[in-house]
Short mmCIF file of C-alpha atoms in Angstrom, two decimals:
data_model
loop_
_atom_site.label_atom_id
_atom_site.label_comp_id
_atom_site.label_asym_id
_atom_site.label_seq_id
_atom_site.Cartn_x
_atom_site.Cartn_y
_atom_site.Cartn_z
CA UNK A 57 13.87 -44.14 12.91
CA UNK A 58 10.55 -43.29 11.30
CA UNK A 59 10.84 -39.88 12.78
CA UNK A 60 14.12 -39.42 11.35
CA UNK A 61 13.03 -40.11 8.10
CA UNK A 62 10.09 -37.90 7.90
CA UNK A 63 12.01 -35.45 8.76
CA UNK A 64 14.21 -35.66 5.79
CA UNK A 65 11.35 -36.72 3.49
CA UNK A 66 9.91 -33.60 4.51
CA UNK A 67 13.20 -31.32 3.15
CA UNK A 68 13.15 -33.43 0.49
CA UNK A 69 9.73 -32.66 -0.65
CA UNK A 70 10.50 -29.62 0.14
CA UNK A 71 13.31 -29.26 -1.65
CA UNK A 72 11.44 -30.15 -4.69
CA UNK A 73 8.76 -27.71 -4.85
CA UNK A 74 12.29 -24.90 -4.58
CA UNK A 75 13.35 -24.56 -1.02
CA UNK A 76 17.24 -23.93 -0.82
CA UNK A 77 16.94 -24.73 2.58
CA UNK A 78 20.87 -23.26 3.21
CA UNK A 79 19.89 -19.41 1.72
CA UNK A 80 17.44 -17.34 3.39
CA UNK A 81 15.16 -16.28 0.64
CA UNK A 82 12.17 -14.20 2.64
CA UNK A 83 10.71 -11.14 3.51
CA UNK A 84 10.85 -7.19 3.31
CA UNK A 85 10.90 -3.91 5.35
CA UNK A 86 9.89 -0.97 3.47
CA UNK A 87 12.38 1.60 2.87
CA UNK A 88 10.85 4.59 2.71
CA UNK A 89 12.23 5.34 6.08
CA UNK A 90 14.49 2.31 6.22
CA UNK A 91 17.73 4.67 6.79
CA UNK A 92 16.09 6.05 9.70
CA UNK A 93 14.68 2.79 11.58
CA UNK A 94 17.64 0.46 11.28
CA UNK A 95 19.48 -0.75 14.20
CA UNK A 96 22.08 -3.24 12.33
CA UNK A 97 23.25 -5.82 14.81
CA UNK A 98 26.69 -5.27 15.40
CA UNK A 99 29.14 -4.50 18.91
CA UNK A 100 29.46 -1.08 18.13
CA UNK A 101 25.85 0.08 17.61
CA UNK A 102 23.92 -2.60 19.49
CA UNK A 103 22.61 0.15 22.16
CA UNK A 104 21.24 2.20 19.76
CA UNK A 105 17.65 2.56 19.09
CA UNK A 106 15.96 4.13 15.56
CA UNK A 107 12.45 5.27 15.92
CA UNK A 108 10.11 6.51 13.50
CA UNK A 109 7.31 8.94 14.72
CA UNK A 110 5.60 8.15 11.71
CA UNK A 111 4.34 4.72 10.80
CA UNK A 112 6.68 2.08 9.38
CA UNK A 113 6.72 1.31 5.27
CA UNK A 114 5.57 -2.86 6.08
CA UNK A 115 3.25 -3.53 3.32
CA UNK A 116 3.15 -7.82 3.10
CA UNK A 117 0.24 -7.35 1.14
CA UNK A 118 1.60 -5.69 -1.49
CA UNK A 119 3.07 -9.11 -2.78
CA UNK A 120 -0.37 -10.14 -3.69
CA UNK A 121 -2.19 -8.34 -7.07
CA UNK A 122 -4.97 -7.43 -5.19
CA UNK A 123 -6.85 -5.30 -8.11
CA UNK A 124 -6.45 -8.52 -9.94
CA UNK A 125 -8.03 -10.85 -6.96
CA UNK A 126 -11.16 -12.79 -6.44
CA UNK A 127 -13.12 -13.82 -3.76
CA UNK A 128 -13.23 -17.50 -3.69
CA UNK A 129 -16.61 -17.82 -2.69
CA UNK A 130 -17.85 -15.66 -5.08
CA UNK A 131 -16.11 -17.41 -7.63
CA UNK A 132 -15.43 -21.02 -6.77
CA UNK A 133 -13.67 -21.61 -9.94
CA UNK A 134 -10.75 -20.17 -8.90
CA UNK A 135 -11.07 -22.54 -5.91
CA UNK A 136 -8.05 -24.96 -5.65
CA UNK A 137 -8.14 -28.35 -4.30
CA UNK A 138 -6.14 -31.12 -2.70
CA UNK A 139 -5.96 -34.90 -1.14
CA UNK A 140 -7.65 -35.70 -4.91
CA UNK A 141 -9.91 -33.07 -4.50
CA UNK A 142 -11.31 -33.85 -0.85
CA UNK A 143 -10.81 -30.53 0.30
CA UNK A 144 -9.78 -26.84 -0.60
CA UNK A 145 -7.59 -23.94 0.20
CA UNK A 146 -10.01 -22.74 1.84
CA UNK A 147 -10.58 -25.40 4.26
CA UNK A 148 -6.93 -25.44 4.90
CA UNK A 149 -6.82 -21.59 5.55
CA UNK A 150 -9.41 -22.16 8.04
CA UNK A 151 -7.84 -24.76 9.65
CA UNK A 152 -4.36 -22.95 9.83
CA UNK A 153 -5.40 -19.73 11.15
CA UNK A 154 -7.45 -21.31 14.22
CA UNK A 155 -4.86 -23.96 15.32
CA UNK A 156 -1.17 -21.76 14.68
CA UNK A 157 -3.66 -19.26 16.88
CA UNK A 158 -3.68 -21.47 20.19
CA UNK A 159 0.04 -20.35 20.99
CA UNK A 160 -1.38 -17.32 22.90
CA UNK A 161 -4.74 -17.14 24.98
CA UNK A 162 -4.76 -13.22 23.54
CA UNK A 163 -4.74 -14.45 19.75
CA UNK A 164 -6.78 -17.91 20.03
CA UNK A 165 -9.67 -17.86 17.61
CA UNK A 166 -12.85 -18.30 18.98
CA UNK A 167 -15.23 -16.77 16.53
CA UNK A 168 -15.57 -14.41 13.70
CA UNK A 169 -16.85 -11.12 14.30
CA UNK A 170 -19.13 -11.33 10.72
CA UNK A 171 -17.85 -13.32 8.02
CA UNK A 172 -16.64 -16.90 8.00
CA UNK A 173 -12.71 -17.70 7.37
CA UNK A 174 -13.44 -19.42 4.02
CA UNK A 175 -15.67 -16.78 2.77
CA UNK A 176 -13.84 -14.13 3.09
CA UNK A 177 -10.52 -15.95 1.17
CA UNK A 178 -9.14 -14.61 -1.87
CA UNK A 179 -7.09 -15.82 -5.07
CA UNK A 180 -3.96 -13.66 -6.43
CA UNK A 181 -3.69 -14.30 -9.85
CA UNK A 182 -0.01 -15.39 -8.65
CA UNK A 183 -1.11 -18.21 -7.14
CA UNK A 184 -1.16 -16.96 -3.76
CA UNK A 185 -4.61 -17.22 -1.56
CA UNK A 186 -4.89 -14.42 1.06
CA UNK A 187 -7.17 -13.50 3.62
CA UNK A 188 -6.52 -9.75 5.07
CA UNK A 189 -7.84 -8.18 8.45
CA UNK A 190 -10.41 -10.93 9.20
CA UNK A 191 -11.75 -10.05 12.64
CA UNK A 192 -12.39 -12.34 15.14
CA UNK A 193 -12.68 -12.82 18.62
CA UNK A 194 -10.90 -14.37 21.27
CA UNK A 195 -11.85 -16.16 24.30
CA UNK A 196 -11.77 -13.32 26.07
CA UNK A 197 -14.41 -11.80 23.93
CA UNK A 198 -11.66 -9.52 22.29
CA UNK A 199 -11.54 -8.30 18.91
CA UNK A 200 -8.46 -9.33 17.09
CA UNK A 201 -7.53 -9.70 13.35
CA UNK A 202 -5.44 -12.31 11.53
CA UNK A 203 -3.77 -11.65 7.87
CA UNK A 204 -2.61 -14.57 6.08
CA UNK A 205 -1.01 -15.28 2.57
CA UNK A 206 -0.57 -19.03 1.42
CA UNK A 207 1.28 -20.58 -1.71
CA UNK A 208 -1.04 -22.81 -3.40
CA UNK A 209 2.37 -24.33 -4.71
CA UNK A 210 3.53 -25.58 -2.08
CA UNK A 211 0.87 -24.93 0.75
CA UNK A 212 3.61 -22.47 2.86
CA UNK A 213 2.44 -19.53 4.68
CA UNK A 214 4.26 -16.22 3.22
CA UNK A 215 2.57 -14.17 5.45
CA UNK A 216 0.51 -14.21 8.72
CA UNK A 217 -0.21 -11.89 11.39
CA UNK A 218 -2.42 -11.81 14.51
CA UNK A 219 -2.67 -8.33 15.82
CA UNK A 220 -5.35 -6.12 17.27
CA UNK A 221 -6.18 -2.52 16.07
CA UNK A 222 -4.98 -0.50 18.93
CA UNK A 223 -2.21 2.31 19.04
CA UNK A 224 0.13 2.37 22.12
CA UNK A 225 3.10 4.28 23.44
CA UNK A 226 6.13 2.63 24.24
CA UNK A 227 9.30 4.46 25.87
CA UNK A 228 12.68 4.31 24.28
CA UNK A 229 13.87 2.21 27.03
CA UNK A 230 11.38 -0.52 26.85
CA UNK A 231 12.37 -0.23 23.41
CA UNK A 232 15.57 -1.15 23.97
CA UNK A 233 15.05 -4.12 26.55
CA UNK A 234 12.75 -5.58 23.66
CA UNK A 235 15.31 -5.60 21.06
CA UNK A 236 17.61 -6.94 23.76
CA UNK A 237 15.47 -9.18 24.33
CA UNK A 238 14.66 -10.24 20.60
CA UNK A 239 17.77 -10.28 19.71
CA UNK A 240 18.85 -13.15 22.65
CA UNK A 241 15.43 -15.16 21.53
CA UNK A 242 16.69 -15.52 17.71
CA UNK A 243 20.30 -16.10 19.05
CA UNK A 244 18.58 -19.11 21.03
CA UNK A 245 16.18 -20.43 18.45
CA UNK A 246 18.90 -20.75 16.05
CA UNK A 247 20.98 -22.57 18.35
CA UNK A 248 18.31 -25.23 19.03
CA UNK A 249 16.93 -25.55 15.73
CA UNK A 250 20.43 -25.70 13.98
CA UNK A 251 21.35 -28.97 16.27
CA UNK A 252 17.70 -30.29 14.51
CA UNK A 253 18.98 -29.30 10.91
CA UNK A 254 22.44 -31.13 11.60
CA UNK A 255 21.25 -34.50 13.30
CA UNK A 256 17.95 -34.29 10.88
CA UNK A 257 16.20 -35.42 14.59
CA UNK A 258 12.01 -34.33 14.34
CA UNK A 259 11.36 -35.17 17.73
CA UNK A 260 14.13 -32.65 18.89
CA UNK A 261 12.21 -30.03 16.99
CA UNK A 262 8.62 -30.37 17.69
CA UNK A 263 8.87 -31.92 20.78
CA UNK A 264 11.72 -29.82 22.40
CA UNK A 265 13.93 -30.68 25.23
CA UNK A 266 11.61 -33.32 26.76
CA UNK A 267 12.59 -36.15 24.40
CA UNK A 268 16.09 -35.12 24.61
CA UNK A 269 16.66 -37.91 27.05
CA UNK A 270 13.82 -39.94 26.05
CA UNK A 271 14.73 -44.03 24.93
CA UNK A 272 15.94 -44.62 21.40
CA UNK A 273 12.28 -44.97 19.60
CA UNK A 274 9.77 -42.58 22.01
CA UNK A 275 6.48 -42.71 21.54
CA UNK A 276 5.18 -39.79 19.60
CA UNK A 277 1.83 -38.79 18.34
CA UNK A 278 1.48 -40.61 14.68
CA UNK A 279 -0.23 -37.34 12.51
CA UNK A 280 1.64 -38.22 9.32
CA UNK A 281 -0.47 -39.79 6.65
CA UNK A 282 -4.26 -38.95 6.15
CA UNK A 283 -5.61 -42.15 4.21
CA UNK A 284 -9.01 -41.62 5.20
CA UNK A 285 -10.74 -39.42 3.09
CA UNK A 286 -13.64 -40.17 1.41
CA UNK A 287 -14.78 -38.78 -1.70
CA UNK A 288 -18.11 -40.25 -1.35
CA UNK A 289 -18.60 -38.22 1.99
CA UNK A 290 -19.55 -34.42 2.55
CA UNK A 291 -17.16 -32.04 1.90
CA UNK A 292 -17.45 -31.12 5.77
CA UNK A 293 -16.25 -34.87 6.53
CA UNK A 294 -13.16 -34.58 4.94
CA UNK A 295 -12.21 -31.28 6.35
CA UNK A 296 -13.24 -32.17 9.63
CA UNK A 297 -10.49 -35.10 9.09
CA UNK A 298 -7.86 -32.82 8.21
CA UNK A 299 -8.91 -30.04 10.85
CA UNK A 300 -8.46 -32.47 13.54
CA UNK A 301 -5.22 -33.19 12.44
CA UNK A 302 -3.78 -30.37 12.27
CA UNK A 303 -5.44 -29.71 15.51
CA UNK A 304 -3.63 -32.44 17.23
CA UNK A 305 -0.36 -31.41 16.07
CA UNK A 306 -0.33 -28.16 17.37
CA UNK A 307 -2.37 -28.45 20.50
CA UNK A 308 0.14 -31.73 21.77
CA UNK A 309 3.44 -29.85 20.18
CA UNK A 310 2.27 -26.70 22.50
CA UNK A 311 1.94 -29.26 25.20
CA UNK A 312 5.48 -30.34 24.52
CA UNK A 313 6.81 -27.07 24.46
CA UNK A 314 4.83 -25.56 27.98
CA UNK A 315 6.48 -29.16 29.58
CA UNK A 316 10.02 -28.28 28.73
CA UNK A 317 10.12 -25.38 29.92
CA UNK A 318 11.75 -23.45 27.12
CA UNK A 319 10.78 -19.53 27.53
CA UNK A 320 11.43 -18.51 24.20
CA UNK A 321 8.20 -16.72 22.65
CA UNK A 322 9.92 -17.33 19.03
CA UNK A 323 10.44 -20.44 19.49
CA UNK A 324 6.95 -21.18 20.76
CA UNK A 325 5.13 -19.20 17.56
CA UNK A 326 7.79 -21.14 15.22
CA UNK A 327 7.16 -24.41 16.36
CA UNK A 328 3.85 -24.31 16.66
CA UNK A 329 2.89 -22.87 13.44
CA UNK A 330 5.39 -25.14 11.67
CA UNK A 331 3.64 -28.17 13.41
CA UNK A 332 1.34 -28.86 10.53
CA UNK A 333 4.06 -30.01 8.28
CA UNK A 334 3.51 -33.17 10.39
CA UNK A 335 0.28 -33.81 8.58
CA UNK A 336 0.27 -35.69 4.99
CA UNK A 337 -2.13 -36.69 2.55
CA UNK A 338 -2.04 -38.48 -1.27
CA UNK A 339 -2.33 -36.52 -3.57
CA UNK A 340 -1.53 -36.46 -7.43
CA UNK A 341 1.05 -35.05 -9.46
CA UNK A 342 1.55 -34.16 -12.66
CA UNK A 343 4.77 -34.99 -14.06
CA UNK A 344 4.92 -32.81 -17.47
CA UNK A 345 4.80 -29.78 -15.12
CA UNK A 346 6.34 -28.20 -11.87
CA UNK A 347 3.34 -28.14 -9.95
CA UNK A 348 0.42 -30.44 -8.20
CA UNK A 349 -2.43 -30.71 -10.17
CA UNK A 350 -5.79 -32.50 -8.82
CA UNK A 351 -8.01 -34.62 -10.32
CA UNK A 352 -10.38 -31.38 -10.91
CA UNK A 353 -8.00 -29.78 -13.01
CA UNK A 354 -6.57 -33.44 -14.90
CA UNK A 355 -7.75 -33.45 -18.35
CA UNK A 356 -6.04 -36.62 -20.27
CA UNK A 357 -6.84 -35.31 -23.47
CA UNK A 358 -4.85 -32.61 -23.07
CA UNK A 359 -1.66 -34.34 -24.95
CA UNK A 360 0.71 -37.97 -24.29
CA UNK A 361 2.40 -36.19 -21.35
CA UNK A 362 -0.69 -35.08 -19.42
CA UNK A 363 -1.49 -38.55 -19.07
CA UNK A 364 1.84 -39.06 -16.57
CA UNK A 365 0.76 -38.44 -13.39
CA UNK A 366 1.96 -40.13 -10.45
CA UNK A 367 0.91 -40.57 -6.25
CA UNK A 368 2.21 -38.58 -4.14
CA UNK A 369 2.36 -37.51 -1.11
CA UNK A 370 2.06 -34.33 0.34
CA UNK A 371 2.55 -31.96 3.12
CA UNK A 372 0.58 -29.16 4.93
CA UNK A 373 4.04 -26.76 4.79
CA UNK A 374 2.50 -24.56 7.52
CA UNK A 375 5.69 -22.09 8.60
CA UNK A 376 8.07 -25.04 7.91
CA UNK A 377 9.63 -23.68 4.91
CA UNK A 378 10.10 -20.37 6.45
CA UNK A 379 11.57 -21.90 9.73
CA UNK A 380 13.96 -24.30 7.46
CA UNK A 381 15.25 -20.92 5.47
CA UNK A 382 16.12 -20.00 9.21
CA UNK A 383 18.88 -22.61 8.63
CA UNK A 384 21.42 -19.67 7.45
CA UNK A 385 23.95 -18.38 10.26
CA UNK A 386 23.12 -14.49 8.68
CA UNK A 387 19.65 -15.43 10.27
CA UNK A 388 21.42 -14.35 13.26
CA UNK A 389 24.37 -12.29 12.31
CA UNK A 390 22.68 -10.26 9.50
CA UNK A 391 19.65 -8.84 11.67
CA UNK A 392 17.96 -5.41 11.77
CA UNK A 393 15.40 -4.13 13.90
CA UNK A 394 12.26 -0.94 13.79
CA UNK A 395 10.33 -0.52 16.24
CA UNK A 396 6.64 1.28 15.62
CA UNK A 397 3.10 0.58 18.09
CA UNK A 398 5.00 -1.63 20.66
CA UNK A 399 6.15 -3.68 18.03
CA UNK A 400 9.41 -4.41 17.09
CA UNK A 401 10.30 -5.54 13.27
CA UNK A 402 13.57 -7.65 12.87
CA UNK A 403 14.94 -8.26 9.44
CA UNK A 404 16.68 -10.75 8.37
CA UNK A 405 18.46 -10.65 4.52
CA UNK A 406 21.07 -12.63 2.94
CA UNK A 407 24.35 -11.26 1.85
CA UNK A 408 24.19 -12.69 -1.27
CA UNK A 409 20.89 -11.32 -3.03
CA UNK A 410 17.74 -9.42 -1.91
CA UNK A 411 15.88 -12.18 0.14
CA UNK A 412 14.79 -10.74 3.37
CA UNK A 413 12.58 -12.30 6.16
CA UNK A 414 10.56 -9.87 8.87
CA UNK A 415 9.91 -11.67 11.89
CA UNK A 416 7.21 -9.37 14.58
CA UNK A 417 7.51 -8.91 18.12
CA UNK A 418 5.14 -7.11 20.07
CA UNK A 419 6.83 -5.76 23.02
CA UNK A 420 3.55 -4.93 25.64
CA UNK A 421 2.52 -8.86 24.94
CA UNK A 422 5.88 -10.36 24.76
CA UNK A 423 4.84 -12.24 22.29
CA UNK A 424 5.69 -13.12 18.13
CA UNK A 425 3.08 -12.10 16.44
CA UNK A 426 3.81 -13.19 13.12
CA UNK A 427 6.69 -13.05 10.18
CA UNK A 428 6.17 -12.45 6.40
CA UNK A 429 8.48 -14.23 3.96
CA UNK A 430 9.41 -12.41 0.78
CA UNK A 431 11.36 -13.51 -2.24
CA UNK A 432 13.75 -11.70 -4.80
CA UNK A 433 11.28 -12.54 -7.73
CA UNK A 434 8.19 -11.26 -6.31
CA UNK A 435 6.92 -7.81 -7.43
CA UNK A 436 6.95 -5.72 -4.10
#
């Protein structure tokens, strides 16, 4: 039962901060060549294949004012904090990009080339905190780079990426068996994750088939609340706290999903980077206005209403928000695919306005290696 009622605290919460969890509402393919790299999803034109021989028009970063930008640890007052101010974005950031990376051994962080994570973070004065071809290596002693683009809102990822910096050559036909192949994986994500939506069931969702058949109250790992920060402490103490929880999540949820034998390399990158969500902390918020505010930021004598803040509690949003907006049947009836470098780009946009979500697929690696989530109201 507690599960269950996480889960839907966790769409309402959600819901609050502007999810319309029944819309997709996401991200973009550029169209300078969009006519020419479209294969619709349809009976009639599902064998086709659209290549480009010049690169695709995929800009993520372009939803972030990067001229108007700051790097955080340059300037730590555009720093923003959390859990009544225990830790940053930064520390988050950090903490997202190494655990979401454990779903491949090719991608895992292991170190950074130069520059730490959260010194290399910057704030968009739109509120979004981004971090852009931060290499790293791997435990294989690879280079590899990560992009990622958090709301500060809402603490949702808008964009991530783990990729390396090589060019390949891919036929036509292994083309084709990838979006084949792409196309079956969405077709079976939705299918699990809408039974989650409809019977509002976490367990089903994190941890897959192998609870399916489990007694009426399983025991599950217990990430939810952090009460255990202390402001007294080190910075470091507190975001070692939340670290390891977000750790937990996604190292047993991978676990969970190696055990049940799902083969579903969309499902794997979705669940996984969505299992942060799991992990909650008090925070405080500010009633007068739609956003969070933390006790850095509180001034009292700011007028009567500033003075209405209430507890809260909030979530690390992760990919949960972008896997929720998944909810729509066009996720899987509305789809487009480009291929460029191995990689295949499907697009996902609702009927109904100009929201579009572009999930990435590297074909060579068979694996996701990461989606971007664009709204109507962002400049692109």
């Amino acid at each position: 039962m507690k599960n269950r009622i996480l889960f839907i605290v966790l769409f309402i919460v959600i819901a609050v901060i502007g999810l319309n969890g029944t819309k997709i509402t996401a991200a973009i393919l550029g169209t300078n060549d969009e006519e020419e790299l479209k294969q619709p999803r349809s009976s009639e034109n599902s064998g086709a294949i659209y290549l480009s021989p010049d690169e695709i028009s995929f800009d993520p970063m372009s939803i972030v004012d990067k001229k108007g930008s700051l790097l955080v640890s340059e300037f730590p007052e555009n720093n923003r904090y959390y859990g009544n101010s225990s830790f940053d974005i930064c520390c988050i950031m950090d903490s997202l990009i190494k655990n979401i990376s454990i779903y491949s051994e090719k991608t895992e962080y292991v170190k950074p080339v130069d520059a730490e994570i959260i010194d290399s973070i910057y704030a968009a004065p739109n509120g979004l905190y981004y971090i852009e071809k931060h290499p790293y290596y791997n435990k294989f002693n690879k280079k590899r780079y990560v992009d990622l683009i958090l709301d500060s809102e809402d603490l949702s990822i808008r964009y991530i990426n783990f990729y390396d910096d090589q060019q390949y050559s891919v036929s036509s036909d292994a083309v084709q068996r990838g979006i084949e192949k792409f196309s079956q994986m969405s077709t079976d994500f939705y299918s699990r994750f809408i039974r989650v939506y409809n019977t509002l069931d976490i367990r089903d969702w994190f941890y897959s088939e192998i609870l399916i058949e489990a007694p009426e109250e399983p025991t599950s790992p217990d990430y939810y609340l952090i009460d255990t920060f202390d402001e007294s402490q080190d910075p470091a103490y507190n975001k070692a706290i939340l670290d390891s929880h977000i750790n937990s999540a996604c190292e047993d949820v991978k676990k969970a999903y190696i055990e049940s034998g799902i083969n579903n390399p969309l499902h794997l990158f979705l669940v996984i980077s969505s299992a942060p969500s799991m992990v909650n902390f008090n925070d405080k918020y500010f009633s007068g206005q739609s956003e969070y505010i933390d006790n850095s930021v509180y001034d009292a004598n700011i007028n009567e209403e500033a003075e209405k803040t209430i507890d809260i509690t909030r979530c690390v949003t992760a990919s949960m928000k972008f896997t929720a907006e998944c909810m729509d049947s066009e996720f899987i009836t509305n789809e487009e695919f480009a291929a460029y470098n191995s990689r295949i780009y499907m697009t996902t946009a609702s009927l109904y306005n100009d929201n579009k979500k572009v999930i990435i697929y590297n074909v060579l690696t068979d694996e996701i290696e990461g989606f971007c989530n664009f709204y109507y109201n962002d400049a692109w």
